[in-house]
Coordinates of C-alpha atoms in Angstrom, one line a residue:
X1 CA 15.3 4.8 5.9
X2 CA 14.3 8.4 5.2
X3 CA 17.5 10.9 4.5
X4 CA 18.0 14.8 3.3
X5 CA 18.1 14.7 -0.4
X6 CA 17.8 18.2 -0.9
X7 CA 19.7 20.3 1.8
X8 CA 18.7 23.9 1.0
X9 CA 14.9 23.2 0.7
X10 CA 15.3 21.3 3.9
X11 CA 17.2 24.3 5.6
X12 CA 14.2 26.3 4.5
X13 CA 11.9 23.7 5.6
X14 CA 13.0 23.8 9.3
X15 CA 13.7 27.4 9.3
X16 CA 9.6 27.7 8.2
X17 CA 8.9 25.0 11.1
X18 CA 11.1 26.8 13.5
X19 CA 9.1 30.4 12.9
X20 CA 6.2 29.2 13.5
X21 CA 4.2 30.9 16.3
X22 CA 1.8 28.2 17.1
X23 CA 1.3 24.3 16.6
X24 CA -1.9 24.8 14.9
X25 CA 0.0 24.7 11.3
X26 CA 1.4 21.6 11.7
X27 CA -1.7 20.1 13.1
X28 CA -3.1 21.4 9.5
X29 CA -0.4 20.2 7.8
X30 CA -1.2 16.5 9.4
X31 CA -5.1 17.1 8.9
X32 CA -4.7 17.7 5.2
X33 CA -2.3 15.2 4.9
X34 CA -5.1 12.4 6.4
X35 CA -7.6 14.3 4.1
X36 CA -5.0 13.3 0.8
X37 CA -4.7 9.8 2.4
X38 CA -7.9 9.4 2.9
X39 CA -9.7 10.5 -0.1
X40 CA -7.6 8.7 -2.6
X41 CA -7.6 5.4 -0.1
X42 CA -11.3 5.7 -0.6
X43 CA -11.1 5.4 -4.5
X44 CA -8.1 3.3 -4.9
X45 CA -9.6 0.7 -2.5
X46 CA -13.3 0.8 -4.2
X47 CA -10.8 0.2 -7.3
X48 CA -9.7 -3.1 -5.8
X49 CA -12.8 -4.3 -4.9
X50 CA -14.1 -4.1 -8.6
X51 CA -14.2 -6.4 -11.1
X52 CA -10.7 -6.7 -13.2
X53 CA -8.9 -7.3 -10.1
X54 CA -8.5 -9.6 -7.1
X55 CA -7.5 -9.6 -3.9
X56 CA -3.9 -9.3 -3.8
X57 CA -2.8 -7.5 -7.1
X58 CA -5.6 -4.8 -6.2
X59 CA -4.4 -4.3 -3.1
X60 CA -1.2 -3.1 -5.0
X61 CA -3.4 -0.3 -5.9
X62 CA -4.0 1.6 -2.9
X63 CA -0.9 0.5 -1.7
X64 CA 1.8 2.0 -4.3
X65 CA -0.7 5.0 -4.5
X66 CA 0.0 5.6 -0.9
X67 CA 3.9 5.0 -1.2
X68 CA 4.0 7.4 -4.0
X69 CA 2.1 10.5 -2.2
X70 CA 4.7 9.5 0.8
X71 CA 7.1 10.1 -1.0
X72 CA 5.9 13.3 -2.9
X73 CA 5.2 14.7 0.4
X74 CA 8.7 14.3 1.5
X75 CA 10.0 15.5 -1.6
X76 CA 8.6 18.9 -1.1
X77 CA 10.4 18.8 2.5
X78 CA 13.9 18.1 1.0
X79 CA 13.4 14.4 1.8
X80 CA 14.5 11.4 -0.2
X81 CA 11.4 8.8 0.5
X82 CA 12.0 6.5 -2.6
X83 CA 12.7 3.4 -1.4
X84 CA 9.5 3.8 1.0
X85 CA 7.1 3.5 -2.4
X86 CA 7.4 -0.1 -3.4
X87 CA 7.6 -1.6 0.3
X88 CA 4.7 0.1 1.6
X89 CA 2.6 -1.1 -1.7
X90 CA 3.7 -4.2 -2.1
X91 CA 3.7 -5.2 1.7
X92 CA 0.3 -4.1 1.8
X93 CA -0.6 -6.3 -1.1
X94 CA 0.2 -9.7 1.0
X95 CA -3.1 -8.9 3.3
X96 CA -5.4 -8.9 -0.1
X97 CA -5.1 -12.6 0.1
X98 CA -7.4 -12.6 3.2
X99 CA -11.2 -13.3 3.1
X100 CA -14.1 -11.8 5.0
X101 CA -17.3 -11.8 2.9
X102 CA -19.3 -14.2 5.3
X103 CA -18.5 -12.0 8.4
X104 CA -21.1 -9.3 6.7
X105 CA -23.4 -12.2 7.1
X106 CA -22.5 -12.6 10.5
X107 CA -23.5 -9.0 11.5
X108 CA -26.8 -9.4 10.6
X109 CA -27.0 -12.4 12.6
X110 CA -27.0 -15.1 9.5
X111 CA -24.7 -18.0 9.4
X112 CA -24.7 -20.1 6.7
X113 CA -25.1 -24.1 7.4
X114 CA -26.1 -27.2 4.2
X115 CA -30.2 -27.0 5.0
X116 CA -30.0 -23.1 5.7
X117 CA -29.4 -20.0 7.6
X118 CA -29.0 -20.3 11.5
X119 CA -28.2 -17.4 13.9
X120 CA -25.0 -16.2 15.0
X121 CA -24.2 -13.2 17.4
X122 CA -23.0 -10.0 15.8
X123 CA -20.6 -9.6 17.8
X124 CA -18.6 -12.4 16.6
X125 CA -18.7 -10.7 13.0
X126 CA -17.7 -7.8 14.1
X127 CA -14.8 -9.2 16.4
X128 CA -13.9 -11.3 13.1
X129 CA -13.8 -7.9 10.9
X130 CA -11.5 -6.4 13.5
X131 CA -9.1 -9.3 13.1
X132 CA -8.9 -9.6 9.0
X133 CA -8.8 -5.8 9.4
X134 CA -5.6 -6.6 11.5
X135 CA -4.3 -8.8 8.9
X136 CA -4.9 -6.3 5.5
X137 CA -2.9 -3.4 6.9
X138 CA -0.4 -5.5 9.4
X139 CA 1.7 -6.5 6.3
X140 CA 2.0 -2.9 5.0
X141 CA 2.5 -1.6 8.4
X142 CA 5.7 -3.8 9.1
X143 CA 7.3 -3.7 5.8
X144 CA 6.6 0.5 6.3
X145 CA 8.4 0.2 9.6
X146 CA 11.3 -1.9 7.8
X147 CA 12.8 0.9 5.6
X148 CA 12.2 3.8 8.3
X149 CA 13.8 1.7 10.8
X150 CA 17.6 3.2 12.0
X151 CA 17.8 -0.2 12.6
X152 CA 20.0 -1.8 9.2
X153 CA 22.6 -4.6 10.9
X154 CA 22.7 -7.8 9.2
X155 CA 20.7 -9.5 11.9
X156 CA 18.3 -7.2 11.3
X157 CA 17.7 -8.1 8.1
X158 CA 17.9 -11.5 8.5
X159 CA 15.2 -11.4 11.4
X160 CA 12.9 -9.8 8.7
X161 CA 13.8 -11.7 5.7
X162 CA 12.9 -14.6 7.6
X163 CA 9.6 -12.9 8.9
X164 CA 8.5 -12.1 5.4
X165 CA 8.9 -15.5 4.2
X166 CA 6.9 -17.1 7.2
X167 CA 4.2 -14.6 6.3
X168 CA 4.1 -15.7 2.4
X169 CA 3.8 -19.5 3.8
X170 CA 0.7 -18.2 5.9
X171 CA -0.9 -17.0 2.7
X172 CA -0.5 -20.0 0.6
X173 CA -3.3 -23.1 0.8
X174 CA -1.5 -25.6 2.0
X175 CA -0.1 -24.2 5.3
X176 CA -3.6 -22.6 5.8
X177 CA -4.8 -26.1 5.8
X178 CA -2.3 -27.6 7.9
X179 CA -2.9 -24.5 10.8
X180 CA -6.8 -25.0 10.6
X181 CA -5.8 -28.5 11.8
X182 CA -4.2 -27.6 14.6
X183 CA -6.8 -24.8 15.4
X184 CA -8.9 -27.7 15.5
X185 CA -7.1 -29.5 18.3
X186 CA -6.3 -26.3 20.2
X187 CA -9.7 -24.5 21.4
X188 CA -11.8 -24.7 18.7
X189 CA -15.0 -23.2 19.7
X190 CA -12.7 -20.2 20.1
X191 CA -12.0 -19.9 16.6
X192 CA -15.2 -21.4 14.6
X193 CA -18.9 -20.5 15.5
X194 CA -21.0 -23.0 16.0
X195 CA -18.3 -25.8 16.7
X196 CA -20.1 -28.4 19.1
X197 CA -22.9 -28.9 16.4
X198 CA -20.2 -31.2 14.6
X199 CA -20.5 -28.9 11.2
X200 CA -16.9 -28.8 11.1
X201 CA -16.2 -33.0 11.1
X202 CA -16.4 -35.4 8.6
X203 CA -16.9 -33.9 5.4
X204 CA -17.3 -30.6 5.1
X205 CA -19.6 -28.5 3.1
X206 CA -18.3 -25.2 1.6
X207 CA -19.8 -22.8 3.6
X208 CA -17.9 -24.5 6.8
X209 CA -15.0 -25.0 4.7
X210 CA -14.7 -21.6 3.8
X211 CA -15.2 -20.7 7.4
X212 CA -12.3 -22.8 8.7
X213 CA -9.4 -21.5 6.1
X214 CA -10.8 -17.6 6.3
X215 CA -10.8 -18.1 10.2
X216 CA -7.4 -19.9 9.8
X217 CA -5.6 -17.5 7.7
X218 CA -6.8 -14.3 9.8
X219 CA -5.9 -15.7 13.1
X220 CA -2.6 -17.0 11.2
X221 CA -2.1 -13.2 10.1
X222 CA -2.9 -11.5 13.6
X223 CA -0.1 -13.6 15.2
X224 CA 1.9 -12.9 12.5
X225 CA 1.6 -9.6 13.5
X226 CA 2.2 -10.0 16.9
X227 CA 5.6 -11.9 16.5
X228 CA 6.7 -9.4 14.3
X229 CA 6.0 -6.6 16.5
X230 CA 7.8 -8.8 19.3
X231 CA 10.6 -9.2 17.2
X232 CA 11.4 -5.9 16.8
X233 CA 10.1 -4.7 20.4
X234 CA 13.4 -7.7 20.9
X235 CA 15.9 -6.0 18.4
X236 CA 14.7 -2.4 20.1
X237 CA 13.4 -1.0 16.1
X238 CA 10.9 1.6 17.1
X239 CA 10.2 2.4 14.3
X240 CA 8.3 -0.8 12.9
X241 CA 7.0 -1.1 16.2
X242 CA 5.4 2.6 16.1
X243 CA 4.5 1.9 12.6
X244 CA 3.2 -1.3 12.6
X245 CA 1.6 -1.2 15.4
X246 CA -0.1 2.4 14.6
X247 CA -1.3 1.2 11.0
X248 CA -1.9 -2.7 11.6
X249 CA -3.8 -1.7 15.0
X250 CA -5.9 1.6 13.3
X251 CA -7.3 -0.5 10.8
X252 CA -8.7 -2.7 12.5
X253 CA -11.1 -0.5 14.0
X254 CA -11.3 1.2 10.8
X255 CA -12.3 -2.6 9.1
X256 CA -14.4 -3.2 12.0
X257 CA -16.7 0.1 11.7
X258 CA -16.5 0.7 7.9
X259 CA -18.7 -2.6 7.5
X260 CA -22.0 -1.0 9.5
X261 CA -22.5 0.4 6.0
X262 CA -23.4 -3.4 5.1
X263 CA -26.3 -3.1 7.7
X264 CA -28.0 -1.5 4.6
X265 CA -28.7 -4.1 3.0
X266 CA -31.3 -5.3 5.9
X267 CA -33.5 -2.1 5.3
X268 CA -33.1 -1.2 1.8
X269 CA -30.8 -3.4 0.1
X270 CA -31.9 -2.2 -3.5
X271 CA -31.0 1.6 -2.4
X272 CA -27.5 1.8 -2.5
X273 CA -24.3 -0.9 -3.3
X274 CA -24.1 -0.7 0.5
X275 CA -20.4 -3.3 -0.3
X276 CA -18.9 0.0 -2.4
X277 CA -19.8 2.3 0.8
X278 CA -18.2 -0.2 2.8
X279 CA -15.0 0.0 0.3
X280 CA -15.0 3.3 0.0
X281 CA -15.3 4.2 3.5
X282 CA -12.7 1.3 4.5
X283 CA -9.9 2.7 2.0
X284 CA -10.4 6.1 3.7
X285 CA -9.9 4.9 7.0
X286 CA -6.7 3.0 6.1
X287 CA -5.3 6.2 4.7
X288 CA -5.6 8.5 7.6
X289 CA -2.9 5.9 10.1
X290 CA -0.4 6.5 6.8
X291 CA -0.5 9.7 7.1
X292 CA -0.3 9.8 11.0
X293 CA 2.5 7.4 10.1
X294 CA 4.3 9.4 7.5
X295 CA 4.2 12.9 10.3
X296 CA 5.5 10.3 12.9
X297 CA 8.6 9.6 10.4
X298 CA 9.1 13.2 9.3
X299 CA 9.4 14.2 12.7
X300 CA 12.5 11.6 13.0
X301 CA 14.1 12.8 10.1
X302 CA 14.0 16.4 11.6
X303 CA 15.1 14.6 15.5
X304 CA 18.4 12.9 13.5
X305 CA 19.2 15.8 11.6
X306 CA 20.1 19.5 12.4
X307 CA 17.7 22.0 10.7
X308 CA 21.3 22.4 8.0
X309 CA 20.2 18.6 7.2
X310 CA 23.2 17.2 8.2
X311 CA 22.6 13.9 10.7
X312 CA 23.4 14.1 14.2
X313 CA 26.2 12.2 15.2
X314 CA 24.4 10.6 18.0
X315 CA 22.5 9.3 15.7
X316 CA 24.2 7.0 13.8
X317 CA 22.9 3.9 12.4
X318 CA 24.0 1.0 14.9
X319 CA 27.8 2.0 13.4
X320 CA 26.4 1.3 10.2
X321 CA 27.2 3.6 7.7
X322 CA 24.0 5.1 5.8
X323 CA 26.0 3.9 2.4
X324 CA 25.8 0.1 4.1
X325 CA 22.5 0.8 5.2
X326 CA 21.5 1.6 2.1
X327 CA 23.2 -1.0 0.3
X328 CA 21.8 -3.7 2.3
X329 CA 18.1 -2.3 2.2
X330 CA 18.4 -2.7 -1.6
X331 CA 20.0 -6.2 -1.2
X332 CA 16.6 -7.1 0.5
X333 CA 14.6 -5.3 -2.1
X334 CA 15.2 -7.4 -4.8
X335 CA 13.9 -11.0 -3.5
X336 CA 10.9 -8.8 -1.3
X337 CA 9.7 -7.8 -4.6
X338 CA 10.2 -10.3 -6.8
X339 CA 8.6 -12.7 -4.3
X340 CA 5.4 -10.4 -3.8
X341 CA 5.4 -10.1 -8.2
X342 CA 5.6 -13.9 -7.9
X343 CA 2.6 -14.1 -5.2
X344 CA 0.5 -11.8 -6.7
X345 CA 0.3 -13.5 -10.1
X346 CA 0.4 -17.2 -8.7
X347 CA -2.5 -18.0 -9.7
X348 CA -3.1 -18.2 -13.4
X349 CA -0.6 -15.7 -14.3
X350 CA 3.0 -16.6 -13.8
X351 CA 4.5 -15.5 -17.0
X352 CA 3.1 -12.2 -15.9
X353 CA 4.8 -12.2 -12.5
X354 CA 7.7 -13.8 -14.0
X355 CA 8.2 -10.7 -16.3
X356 CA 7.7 -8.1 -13.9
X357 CA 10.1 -9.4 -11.7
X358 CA 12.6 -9.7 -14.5
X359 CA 12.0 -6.1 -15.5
X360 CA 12.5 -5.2 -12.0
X361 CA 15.8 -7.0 -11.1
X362 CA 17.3 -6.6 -15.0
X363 CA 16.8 -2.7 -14.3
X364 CA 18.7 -3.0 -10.9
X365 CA 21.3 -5.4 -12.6
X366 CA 21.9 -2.9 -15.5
X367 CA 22.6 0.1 -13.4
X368 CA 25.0 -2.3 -11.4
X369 CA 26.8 -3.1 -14.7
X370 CA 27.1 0.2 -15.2
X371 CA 29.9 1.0 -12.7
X372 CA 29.7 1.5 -8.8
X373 CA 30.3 5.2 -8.3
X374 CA 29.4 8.2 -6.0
X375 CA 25.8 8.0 -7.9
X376 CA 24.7 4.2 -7.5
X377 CA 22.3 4.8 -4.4
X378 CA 20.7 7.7 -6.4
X379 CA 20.6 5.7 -9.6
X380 CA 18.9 2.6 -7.6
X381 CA 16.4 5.5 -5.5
X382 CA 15.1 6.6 -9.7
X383 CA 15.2 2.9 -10.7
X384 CA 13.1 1.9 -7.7
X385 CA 11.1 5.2 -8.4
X386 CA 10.1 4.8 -12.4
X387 CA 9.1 0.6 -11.6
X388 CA 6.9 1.8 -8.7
X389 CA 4.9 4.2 -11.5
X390 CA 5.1 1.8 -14.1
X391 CA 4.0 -1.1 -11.7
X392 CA 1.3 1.2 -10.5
X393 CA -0.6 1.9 -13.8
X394 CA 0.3 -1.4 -15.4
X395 CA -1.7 -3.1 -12.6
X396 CA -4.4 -0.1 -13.3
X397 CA -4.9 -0.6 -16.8
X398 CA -4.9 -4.4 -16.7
X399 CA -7.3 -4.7 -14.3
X400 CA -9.5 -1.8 -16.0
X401 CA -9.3 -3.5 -19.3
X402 CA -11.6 -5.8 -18.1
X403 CA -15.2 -3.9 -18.0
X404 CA -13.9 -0.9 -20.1
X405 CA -14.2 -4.2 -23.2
X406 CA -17.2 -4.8 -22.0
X407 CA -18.5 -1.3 -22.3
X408 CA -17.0 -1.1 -25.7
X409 CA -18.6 -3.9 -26.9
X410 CA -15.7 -6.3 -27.2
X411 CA -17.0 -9.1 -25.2
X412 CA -19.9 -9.6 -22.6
X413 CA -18.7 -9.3 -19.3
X414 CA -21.4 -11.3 -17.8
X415 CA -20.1 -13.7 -20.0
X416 CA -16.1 -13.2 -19.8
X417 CA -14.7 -13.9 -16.7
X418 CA -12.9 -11.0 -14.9
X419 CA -9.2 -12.8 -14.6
X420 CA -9.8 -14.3 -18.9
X421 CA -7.8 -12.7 -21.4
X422 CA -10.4 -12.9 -24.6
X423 CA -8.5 -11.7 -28.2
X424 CA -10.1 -8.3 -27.5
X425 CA -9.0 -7.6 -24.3
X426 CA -5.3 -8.6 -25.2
X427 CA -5.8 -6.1 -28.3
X428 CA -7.3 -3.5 -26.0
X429 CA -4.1 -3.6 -23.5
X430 CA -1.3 -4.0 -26.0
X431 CA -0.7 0.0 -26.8
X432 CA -1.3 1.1 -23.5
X433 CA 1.3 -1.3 -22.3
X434 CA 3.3 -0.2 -25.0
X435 CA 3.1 3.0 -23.7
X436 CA 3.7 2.3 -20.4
X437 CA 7.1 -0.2 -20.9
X438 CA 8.7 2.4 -23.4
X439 CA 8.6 5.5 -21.5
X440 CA 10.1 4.1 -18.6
X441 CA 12.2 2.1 -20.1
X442 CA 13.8 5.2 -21.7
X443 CA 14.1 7.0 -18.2
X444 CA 15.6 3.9 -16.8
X445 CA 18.5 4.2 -19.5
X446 CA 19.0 7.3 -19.1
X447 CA 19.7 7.0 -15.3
X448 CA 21.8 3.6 -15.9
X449 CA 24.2 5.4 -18.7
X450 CA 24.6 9.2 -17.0
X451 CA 27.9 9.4 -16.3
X452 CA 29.4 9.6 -12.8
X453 CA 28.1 13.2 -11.1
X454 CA 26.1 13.9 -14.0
X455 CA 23.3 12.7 -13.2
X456 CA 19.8 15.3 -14.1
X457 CA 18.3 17.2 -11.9
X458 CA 15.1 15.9 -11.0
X459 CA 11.9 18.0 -11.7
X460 CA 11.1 20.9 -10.2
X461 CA 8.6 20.8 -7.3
X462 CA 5.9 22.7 -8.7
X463 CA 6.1 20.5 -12.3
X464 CA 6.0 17.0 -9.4
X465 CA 3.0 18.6 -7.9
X466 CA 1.2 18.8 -11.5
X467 CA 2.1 15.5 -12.0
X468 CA 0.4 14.5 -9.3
X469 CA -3.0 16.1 -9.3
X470 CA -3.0 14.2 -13.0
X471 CA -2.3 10.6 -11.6
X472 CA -4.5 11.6 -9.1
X473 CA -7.5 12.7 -11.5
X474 CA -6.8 9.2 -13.8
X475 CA -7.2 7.2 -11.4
X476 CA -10.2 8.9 -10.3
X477 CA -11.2 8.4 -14.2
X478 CA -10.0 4.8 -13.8
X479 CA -12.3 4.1 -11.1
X480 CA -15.6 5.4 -12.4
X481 CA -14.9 4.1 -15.9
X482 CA -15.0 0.8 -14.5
X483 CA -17.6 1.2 -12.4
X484 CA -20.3 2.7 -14.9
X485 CA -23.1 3.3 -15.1
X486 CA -23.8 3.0 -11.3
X487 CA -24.9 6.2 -9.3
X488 CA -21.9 5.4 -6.4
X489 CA -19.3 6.7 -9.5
X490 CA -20.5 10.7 -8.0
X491 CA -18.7 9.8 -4.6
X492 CA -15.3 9.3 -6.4
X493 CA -15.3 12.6 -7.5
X494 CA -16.0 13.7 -4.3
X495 CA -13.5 12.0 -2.5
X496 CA -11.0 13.2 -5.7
X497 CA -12.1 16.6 -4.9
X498 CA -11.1 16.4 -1.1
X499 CA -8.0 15.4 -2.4
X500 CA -7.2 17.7 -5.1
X501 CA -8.3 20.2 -2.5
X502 CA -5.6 19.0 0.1
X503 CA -3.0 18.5 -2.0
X504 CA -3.6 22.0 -3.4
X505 CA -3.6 23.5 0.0
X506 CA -0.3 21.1 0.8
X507 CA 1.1 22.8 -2.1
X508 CA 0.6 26.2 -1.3
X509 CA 2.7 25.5 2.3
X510 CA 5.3 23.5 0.5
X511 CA 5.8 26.7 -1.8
X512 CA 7.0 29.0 1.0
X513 CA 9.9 26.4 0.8
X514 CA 10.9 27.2 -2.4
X515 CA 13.7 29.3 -3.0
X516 CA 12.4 32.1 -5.2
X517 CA 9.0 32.0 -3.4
X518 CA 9.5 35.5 -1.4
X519 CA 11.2 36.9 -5.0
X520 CA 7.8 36.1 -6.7
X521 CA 5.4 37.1 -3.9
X522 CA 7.4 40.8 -4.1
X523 CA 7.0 40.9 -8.2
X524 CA 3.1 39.6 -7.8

């Protein structure tokens, strides 16, 4: 749920909308927006597929870097977006448990069998793309829908607790075994190629194996989908139904088509890493529906509000108050994100997950301790809105840690496995997570024991927008760094310098907002 934060810069906001002569700068607006999206969904998605991370916990990446230009881009409109950040990056994360590799295979016409590759029909890879696509973004695309829903009655969120916790079972081995067996008794050559040669009986050898729990889990996923769309189609939410359906549906075309860069490796496989083109080009096209999302929910905001910022009583949420609204969207918070800490981590690195979640729900708990007073939904939004950050670059640097030791000489890479924690690489991480924990911890105080109305002002726009272009640039840094010495590296700073670009020229509209921007346009 999206409010007004900031009344007079979104008075100004609306008056700007409202005097303009033409659509053609809002379609601008929206086109640089998809440009932002896009370019840093290119990088932070090649960042994921790299070594130092796996599927799920790099998927946070991309994710939580999306939630927070969301919510920057609302900022500068007077709109509070906070609680969007860790839902759209953590929900997102959930899909990175899904496999595809031997669908790239599959478009070239090569399945794998015991004695040897046999043929396959592309189409069939490409079909199977489209699905896993379906089931990466789908996740994202609901939970996104969740907190822009008007929708906040206690059904409601029971409906969708319940949905999140069917999806975590979908993820985990066990219930992917137990669905490929009944996949088996229920049209089988529907969901595994090659079916009435018998590969799939008896025992098994990994390449089938590996087909029949990647098959299961991304049909599992697309129903998922489905019945959550259903579901709130049935409870009348348009917005996760827009959302999830825009987002979830969008990428997996965008999936689908982003692997024809894979056809490279065919006709020159030793020219390019044809796999980083497909990342790159994958995490672009999964950031332009988030930003056809986020003008979607803007324009909601501006259709429940009058252009003062004050909602429209017709509007109201389901005669829930937006205090009980609020209340119970952060009630949900806490288990969603613990749980996802707790999946990403599961294997190999519960203490990890363990922690984070602790850090996450202590920080919540303290502020509650605190007192309940006029400030507690603006004390949870900065809570929610320092973890997001810190969760962001902690997963960043841990991951990087990995090949930046290995390019320091610490250990050999080729040696070291990617998820082992060597002496060297724990030294290497220790200070950075040092200064990551003790920063935010120290802004997390400060929020908890700020008495009632005194809370700070937040910073100004123009020092957010600063901010920005510098997480921007380090994770641009991140991403080359850890993919050095290859030649691909030059492509992330071109997709950094699209976005710098569009967020400059974001930044120069947003500044007509700005009170004193007419007072300094006179003295310049």
């Amino acid at each position: 749920m999206m409010t007004v934060a900031n009344k007079e810069l979104y008075q100004r906001y609306r008056a700007k909308k409202a005097g303009r002569t033409s659509g053609n700068a809002a379609w601008q607006d929206l086109l640089l927006a998809m440009l932002l999206f896009g370019g840093m969904g290119a990088i932070t998605w090649a960042i994921r597929g790299t070594g130092g991370w796996n599927g799920v916990d790099g998927t946070i990446i991309p994710g939580l870097t999306w939630g927070i230009l969301w919510y920057y881009l609302c900022y500068r409109r007077g709109i509070d977006a906070r609680n969007v950040i860790l839902w759209l990056g953590l929900g997102l994360a959930v899909g990175g448990e899904l496999g595809y590799g031997q669908y790239v295979s599959w478009i070239r016409g090569m399945f794998e069998m015991p004695e040897g590759r046999i043929g396959i029909a592309p189409w069939q890879g490409y079909i199977w793309l489209a699905i896993c696509g379906i089931g990466w973004a789908a996740p994202g695309g609901i939970a996104l829908g969740w907190t822009l829903s008007q929708k906040h009655t206690l059904r409601d969120w029971q409906l969708r607790l319940a949905l999140f916790i069917v999806l975590i079972l979908l993820a985990l081995g066990p219930f992917v075994t137990l669905f490929s067996k009944l996949f088996l008794q229920v049209c089988p050559s529907l969901f595994f190629p090659h079916y009435g040669t018998g590969i799939y009986e008896g025992v098994v050898h990994k390449y089938q194996a590996r087909t029949l729990y990647t098959n299961t889990q991304n049909i599992a996923f697309l129903l998922w989908w489905v019945a959550a769309l259903l579901v709130a189609a049935w409870r009348k939410d348009r917005a996760t139904l827009t959302v999830g359906a825009i987002i979830g549906g969008a990428f997996g075309l965008g999936f689908m088509l982003s692997t024809i860069w894979c056809l490279g490796y065919s006709y020159a496989p030793a020219y390019i890493d044809w796999w980083k083109m497909w990342e790159l080009a994958a995490g672009f096209s999964l950031g332009l529906p988030y930003a056809v999302a986020l003008w979607w929910a803007i324009r909601q905001v501006d259709k429940t509000h009058d252009p003062n910022g004050v909602p429209l009583p017709a509007t109201a949420l389901d005669a829930v108050s937006s205090a009980q609204a609020e209340q119970r969207q952060s009630r949900v918070s806490l288990p969603f994100v613990c749980l996802i800490l707790l999946f990403t981590f599961l294997d190999g690195f519960i203490l990890t997950a363990l922690l984070l979640a602790a850090f996450y729900a202590g920080s919540l708990h303290f502020v509650a301790r605190t007192g309940a007073d006029n400030n507690a939904a603006e004390k949870r939004g900065r809570i929610s809105l320092y973890f997001s950050i810190f969760l962001l670059l902690f997963i960043l640097f841990r991951g990087a840690t990995y090949k930046v030791g290995g390019l320091l000489g610490l250990y050999d890479t080729t040696i070291t496995g990617q998820y082992n924690w060597p002496m060297a690489r724990t030294i290497l991480f220790t200070p950075i997570l040092i200064l990551l924990i003790v920063p935010t911890l120290i802004q997390m105080w400060k929020v908890a024991r700020t008495p009632q109305g005194k809370l700070p002002n937040p910073p100004t726009p123009d020092l957010i927008g600063v901010r920005m272009a510098d997480l921007m640039t380090g994770i641009a840094a991140i991403g080359a760094a850890t993919i050095w010495p290859a030649k691909i590296g030059v492509l992330y700073a071109v997709c950094l310098c699209v976005s710098i670009f569009a967020l400059n020229r974001l930044n120069r509209s947003f500044d007509k907002y700005v009170p004193d921007h007419e007072e300094r346009t006179e003295r310049h």
